[in-house]
mmCIF file of C-alpha atoms and ligand atoms in Angstrom:
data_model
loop_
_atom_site.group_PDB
_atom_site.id
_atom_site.type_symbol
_atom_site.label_atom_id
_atom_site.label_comp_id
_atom_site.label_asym_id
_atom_site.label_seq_id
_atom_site.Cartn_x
_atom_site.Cartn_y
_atom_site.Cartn_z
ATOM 1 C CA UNK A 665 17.594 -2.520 -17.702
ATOM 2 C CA UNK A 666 15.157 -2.982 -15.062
ATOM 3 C CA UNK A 667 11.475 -4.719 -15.136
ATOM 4 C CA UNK A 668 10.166 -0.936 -13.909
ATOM 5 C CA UNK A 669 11.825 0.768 -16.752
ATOM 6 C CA UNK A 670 11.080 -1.001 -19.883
ATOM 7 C CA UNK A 671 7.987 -2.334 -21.384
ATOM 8 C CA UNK A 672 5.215 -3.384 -20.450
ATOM 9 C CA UNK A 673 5.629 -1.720 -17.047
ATOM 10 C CA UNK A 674 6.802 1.408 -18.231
ATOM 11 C CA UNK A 675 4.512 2.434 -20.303
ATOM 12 C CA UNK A 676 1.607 1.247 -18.540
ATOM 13 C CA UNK A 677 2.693 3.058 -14.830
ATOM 14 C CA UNK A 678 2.972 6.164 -17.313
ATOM 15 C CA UNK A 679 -0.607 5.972 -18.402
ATOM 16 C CA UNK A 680 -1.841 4.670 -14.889
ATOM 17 C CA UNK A 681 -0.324 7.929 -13.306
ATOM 18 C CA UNK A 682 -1.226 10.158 -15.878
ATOM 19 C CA UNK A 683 -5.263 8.413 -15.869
ATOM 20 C CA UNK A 684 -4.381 8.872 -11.648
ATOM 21 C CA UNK A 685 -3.393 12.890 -11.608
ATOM 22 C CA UNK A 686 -6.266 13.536 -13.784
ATOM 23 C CA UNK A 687 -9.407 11.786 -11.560
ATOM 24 C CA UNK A 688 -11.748 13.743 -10.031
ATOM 25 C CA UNK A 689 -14.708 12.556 -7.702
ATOM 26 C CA UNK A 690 -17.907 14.012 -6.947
ATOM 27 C CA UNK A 691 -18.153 11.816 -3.958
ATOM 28 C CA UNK A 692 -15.368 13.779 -2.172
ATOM 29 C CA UNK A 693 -16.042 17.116 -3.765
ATOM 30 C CA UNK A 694 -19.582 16.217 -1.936
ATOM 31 C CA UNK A 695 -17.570 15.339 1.647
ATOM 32 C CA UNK A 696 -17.616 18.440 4.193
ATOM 33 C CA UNK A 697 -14.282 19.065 5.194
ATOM 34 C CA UNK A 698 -15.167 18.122 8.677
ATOM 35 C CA UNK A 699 -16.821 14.654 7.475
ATOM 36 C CA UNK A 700 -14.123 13.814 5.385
ATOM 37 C CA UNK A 701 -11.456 13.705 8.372
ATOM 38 C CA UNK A 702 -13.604 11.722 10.517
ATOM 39 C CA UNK A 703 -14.373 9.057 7.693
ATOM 40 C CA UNK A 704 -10.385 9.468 7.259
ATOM 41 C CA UNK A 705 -9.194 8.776 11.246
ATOM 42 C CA UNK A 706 -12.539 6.197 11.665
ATOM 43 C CA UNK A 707 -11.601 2.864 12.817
ATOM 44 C CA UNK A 708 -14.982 1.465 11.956
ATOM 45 C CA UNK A 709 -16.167 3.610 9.187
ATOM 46 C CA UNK A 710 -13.649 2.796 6.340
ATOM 47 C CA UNK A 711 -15.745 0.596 4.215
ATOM 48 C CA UNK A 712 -17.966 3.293 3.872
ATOM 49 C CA UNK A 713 -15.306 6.213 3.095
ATOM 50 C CA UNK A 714 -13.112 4.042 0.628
ATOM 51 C CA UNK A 715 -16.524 3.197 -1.037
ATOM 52 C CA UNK A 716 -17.536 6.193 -2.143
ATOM 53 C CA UNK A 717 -14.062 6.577 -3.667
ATOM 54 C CA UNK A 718 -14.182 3.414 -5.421
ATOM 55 C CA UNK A 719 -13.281 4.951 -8.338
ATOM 56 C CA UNK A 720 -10.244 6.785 -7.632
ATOM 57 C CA UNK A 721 -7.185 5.696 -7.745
ATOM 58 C CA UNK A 722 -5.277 7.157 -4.776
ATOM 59 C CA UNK A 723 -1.922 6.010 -6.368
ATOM 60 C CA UNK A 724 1.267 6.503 -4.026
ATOM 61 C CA UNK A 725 3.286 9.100 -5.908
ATOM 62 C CA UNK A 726 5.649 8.550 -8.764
ATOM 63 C CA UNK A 727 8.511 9.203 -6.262
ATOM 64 C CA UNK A 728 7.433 6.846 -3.550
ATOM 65 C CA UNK A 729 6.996 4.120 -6.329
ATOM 66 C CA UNK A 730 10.347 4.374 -7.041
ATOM 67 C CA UNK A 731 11.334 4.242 -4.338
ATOM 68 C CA UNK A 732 9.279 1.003 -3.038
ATOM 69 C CA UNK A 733 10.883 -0.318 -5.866
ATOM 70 C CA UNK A 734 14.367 0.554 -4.869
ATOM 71 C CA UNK A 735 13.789 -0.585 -1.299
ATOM 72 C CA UNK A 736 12.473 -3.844 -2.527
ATOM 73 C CA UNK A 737 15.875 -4.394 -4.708
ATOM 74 C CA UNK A 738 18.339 -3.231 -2.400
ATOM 75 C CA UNK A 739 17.137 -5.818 0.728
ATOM 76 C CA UNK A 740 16.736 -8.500 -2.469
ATOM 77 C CA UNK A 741 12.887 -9.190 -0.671
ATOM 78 C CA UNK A 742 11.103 -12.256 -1.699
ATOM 79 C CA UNK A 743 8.216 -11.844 0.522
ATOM 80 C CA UNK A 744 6.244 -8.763 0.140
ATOM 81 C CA UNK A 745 2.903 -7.657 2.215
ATOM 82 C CA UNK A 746 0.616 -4.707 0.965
ATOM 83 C CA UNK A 747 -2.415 -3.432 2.720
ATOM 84 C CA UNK A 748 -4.502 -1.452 0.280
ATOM 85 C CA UNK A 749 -3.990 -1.901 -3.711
ATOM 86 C CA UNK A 750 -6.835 0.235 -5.317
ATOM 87 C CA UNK A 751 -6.208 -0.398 -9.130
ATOM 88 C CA UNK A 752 -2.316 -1.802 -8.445
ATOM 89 C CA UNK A 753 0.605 0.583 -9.302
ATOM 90 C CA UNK A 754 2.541 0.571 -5.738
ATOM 91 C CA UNK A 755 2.115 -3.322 -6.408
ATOM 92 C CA UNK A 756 3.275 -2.978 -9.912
ATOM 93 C CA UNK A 757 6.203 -1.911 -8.373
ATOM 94 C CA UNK A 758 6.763 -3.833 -5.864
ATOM 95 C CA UNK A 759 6.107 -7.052 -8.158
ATOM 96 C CA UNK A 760 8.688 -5.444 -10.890
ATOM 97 C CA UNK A 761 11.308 -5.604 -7.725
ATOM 98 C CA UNK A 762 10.417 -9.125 -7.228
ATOM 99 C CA UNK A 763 10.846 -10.115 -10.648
ATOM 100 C CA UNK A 764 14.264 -8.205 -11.209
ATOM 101 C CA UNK A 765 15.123 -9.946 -7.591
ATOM 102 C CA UNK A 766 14.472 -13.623 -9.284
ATOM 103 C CA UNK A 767 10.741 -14.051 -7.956
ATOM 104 C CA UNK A 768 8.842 -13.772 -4.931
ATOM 105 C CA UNK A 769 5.388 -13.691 -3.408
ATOM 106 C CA UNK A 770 3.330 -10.584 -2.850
ATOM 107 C CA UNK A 771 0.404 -10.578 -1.230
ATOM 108 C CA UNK A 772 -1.924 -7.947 -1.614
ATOM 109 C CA UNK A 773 -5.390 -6.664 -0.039
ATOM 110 C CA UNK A 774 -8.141 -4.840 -1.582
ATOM 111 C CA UNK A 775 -11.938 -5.058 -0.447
ATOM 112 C CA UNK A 776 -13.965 -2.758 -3.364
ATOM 113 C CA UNK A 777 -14.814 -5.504 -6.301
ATOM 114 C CA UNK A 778 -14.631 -2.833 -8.696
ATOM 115 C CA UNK A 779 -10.662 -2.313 -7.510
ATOM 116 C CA UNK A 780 -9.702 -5.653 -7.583
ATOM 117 C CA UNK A 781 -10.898 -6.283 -10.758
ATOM 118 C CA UNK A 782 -8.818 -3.225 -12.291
ATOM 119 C CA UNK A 783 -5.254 -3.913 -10.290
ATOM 120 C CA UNK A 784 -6.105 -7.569 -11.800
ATOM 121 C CA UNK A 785 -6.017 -6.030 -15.025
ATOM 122 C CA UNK A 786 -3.074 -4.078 -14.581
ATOM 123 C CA UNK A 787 -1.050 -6.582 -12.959
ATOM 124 C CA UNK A 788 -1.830 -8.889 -15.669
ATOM 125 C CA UNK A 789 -1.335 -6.235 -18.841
ATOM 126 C CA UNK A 790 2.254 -5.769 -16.182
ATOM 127 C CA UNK A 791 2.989 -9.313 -17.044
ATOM 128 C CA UNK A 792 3.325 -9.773 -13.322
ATOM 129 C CA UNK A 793 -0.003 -11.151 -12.011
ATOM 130 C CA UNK A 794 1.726 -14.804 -12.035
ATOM 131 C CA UNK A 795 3.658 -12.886 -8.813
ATOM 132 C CA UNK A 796 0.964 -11.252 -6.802
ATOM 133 C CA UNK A 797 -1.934 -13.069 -4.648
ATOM 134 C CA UNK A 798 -4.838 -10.428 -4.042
ATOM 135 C CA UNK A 799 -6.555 -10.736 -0.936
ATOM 136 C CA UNK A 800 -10.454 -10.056 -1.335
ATOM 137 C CA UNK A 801 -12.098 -8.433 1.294
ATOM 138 C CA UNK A 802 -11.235 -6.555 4.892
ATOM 139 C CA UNK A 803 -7.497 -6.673 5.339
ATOM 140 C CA UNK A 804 -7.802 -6.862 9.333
ATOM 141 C CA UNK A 805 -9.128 -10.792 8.235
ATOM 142 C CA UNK A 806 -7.548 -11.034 4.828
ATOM 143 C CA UNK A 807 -4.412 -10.697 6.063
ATOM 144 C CA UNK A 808 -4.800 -12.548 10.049
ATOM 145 C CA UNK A 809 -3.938 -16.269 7.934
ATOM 146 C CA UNK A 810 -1.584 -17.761 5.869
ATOM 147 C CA UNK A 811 1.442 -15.511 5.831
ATOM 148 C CA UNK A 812 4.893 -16.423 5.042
ATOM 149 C CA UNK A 813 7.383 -16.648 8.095
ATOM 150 C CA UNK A 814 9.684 -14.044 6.730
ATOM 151 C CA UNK A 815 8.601 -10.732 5.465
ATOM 152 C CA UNK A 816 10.806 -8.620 3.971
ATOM 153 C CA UNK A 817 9.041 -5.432 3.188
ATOM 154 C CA UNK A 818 5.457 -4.048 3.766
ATOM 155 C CA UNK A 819 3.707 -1.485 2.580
ATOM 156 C CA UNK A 820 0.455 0.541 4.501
ATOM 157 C CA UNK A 821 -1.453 2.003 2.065
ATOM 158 C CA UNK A 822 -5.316 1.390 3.660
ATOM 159 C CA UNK A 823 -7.523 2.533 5.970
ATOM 160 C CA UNK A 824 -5.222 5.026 7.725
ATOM 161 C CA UNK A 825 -6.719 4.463 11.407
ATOM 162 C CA UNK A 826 -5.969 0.810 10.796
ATOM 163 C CA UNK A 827 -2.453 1.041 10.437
ATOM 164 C CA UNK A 828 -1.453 -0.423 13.568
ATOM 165 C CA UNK A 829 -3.764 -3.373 13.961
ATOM 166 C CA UNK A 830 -2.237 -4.037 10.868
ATOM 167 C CA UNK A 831 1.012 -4.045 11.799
ATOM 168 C CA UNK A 832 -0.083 -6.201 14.621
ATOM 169 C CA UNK A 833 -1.058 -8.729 12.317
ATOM 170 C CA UNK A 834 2.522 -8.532 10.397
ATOM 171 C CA UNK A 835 4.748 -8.014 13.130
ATOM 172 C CA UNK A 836 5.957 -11.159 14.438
ATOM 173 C CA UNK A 837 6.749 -11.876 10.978
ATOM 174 C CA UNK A 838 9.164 -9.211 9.986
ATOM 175 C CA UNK A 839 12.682 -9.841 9.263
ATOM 176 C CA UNK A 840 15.615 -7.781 11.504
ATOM 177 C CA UNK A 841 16.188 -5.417 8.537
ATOM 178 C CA UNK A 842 12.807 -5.060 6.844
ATOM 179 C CA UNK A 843 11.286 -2.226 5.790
ATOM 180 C CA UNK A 844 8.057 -0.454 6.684
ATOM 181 C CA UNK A 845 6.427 2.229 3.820
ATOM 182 C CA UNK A 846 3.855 3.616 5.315
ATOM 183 C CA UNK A 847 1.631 6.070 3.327
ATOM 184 C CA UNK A 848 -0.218 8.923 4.646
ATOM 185 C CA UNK A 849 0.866 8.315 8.009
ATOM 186 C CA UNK A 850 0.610 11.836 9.377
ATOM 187 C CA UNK A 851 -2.927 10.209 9.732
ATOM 188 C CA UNK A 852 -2.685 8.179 12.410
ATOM 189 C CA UNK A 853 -0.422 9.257 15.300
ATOM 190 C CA UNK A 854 -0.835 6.366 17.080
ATOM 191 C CA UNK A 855 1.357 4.209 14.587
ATOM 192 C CA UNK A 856 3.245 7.061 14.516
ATOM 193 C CA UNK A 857 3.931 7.263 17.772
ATOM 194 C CA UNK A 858 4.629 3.604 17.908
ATOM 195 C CA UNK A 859 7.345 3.293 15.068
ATOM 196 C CA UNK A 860 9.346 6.361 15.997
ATOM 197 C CA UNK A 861 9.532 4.849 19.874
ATOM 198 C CA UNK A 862 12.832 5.441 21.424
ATOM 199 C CA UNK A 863 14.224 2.068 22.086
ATOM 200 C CA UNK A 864 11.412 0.266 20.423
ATOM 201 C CA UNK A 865 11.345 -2.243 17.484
ATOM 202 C CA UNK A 866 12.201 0.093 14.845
ATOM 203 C CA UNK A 867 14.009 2.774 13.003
ATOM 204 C CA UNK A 868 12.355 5.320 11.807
ATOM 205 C CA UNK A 869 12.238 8.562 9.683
ATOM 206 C CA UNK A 870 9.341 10.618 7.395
ATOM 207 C CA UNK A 871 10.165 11.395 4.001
ATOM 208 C CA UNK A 872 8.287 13.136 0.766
ATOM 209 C CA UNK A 873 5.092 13.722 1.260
ATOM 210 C CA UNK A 874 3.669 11.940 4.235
ATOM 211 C CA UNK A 875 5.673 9.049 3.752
ATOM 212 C CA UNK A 876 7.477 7.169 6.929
ATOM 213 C CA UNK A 877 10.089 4.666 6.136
ATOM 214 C CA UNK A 878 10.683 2.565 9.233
ATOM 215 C CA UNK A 879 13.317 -0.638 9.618
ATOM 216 C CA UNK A 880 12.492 -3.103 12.253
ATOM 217 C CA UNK A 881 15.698 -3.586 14.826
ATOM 218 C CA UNK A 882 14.809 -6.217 16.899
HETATM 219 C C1 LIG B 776 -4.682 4.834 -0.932
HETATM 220 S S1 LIG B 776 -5.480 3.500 -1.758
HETATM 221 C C2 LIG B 776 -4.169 2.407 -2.194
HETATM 222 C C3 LIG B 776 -3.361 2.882 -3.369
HETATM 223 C C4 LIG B 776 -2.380 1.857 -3.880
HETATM 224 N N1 LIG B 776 -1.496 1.412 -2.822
HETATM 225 C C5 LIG B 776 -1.557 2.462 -4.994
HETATM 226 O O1 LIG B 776 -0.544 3.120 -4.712
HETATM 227 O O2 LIG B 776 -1.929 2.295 -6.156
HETATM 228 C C6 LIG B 776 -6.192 2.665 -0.402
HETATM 229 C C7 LIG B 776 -6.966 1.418 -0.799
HETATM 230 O O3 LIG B 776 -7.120 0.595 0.337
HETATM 231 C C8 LIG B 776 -8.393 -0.005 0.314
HETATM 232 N N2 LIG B 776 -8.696 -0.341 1.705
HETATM 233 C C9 LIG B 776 -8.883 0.527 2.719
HETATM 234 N N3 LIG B 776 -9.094 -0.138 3.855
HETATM 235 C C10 LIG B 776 -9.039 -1.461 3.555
HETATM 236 C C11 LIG B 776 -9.210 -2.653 4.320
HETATM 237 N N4 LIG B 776 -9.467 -2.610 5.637
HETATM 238 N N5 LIG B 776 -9.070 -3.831 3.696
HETATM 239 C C12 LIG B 776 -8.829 -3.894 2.351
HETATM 240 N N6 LIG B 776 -8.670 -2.802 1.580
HETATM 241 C C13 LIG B 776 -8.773 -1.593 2.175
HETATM 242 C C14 LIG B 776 -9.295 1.037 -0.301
HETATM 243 O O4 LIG B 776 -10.449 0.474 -0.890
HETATM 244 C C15 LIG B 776 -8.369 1.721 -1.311
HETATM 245 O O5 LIG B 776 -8.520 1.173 -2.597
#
């Protein structure tokens, strides 16, 4: 039995996902399609676009859940980062892994209020909030201080365009052997470009939908 597969998370990731497939906004409905991509690829505009979808969840998919989850077993990671939580289920599972791997620290980052207050919520009703630090506020300063030395596993999940500033905040930190999820990153072909580098830093490989997994090397 597994912290992800029994109660409370269980049930609760069913009803979060089921509450997730189901939301609709107005805001985005409202969105051109042209407006929507450059709010999407903006480097400076994010606060704005991720505003007016404060109240949608934008959940990673079931499958990439799981397999956060899995990823965050198999290395045994004790030190987790995550850029973007919106109302918390990627961190549900990535704080279930941390559990079922004997504890750990996850530190998370979330600027809408409205957001934090809901994966708050959900962490807690998880019975894993004692495991998760959320960051208030931008990421890009959220997340410049007070990492740990190690980190075994991250997971990009914000601002698309921001990707690899973010990285460049994480980097140095990385363990040989940690993994890289990366959401959505058919948005931004610069980190793209950057992870898949022959004879760079890192392994790397899409999967699902959208998804790269990457493994730093050296
Ligand atoms: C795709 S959602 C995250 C979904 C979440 N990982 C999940 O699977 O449940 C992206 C979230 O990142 C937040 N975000 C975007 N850019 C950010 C930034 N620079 N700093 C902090 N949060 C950010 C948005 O407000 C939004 O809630």
């Amino acid at each position: 039995m597994t912290t992800l597969t029994t109660a409370p998370v269980k049930p609760l990731l069913d009803r979060l996902f089921a509450e997730a497939e189901a939301a609709t906004s107005p805001a985005l409905a409202e969105l051109s399609h042209e407006e929507r991509e450059r709010l999407l690829h903006s480097k400076t505009e994010y606060l704005d676009f991720y505003g007016r979808l404060k109240d949608l969840p934008l959940a990673v998919s079931r499958e990439t859940g799981l397999m956060l989850y899995m990823l965050a077993r198999n290395g045994g990671a004790r030190n987790i980062v995550e850029f973007g939580a919106s109302f918390g289920l990627s961190t549900l599972h990535l704080a279930a892994a941390l559990r079922d791997n004997g504890g750990g620290r996850l530190i998370t980052s979330e600027f809408e209020p409205s957001k934090i207050t809901r994966a708050r919520q959900n962490l807690t009703d998880g019975g894993l909030i004692d495991l998760v630090e959320i960051r208030e506020g931008d990421a890009l300063a959220t997340l410049a201080v007070d990492l740990p030395d190690v980190i075994d596993l991250v997971l990009l999940d914000g601002a698309k365009a921001l990707y690899p500033q973010v990285l460049d905040l994480l980097e140095s930190r990385l363990a040989v052997g940690a993994f890289i999820v990366a959401d959505n990153a058919d948005d931004c072909p610069e980190y793209l470009e950057r992870v898949r580098a022959e004879g760079g830093a890192y392994l790397s490989t899409p999967f699902a939908q959208d998804v790269e997994l990457s493994m730093r090397i050296g």
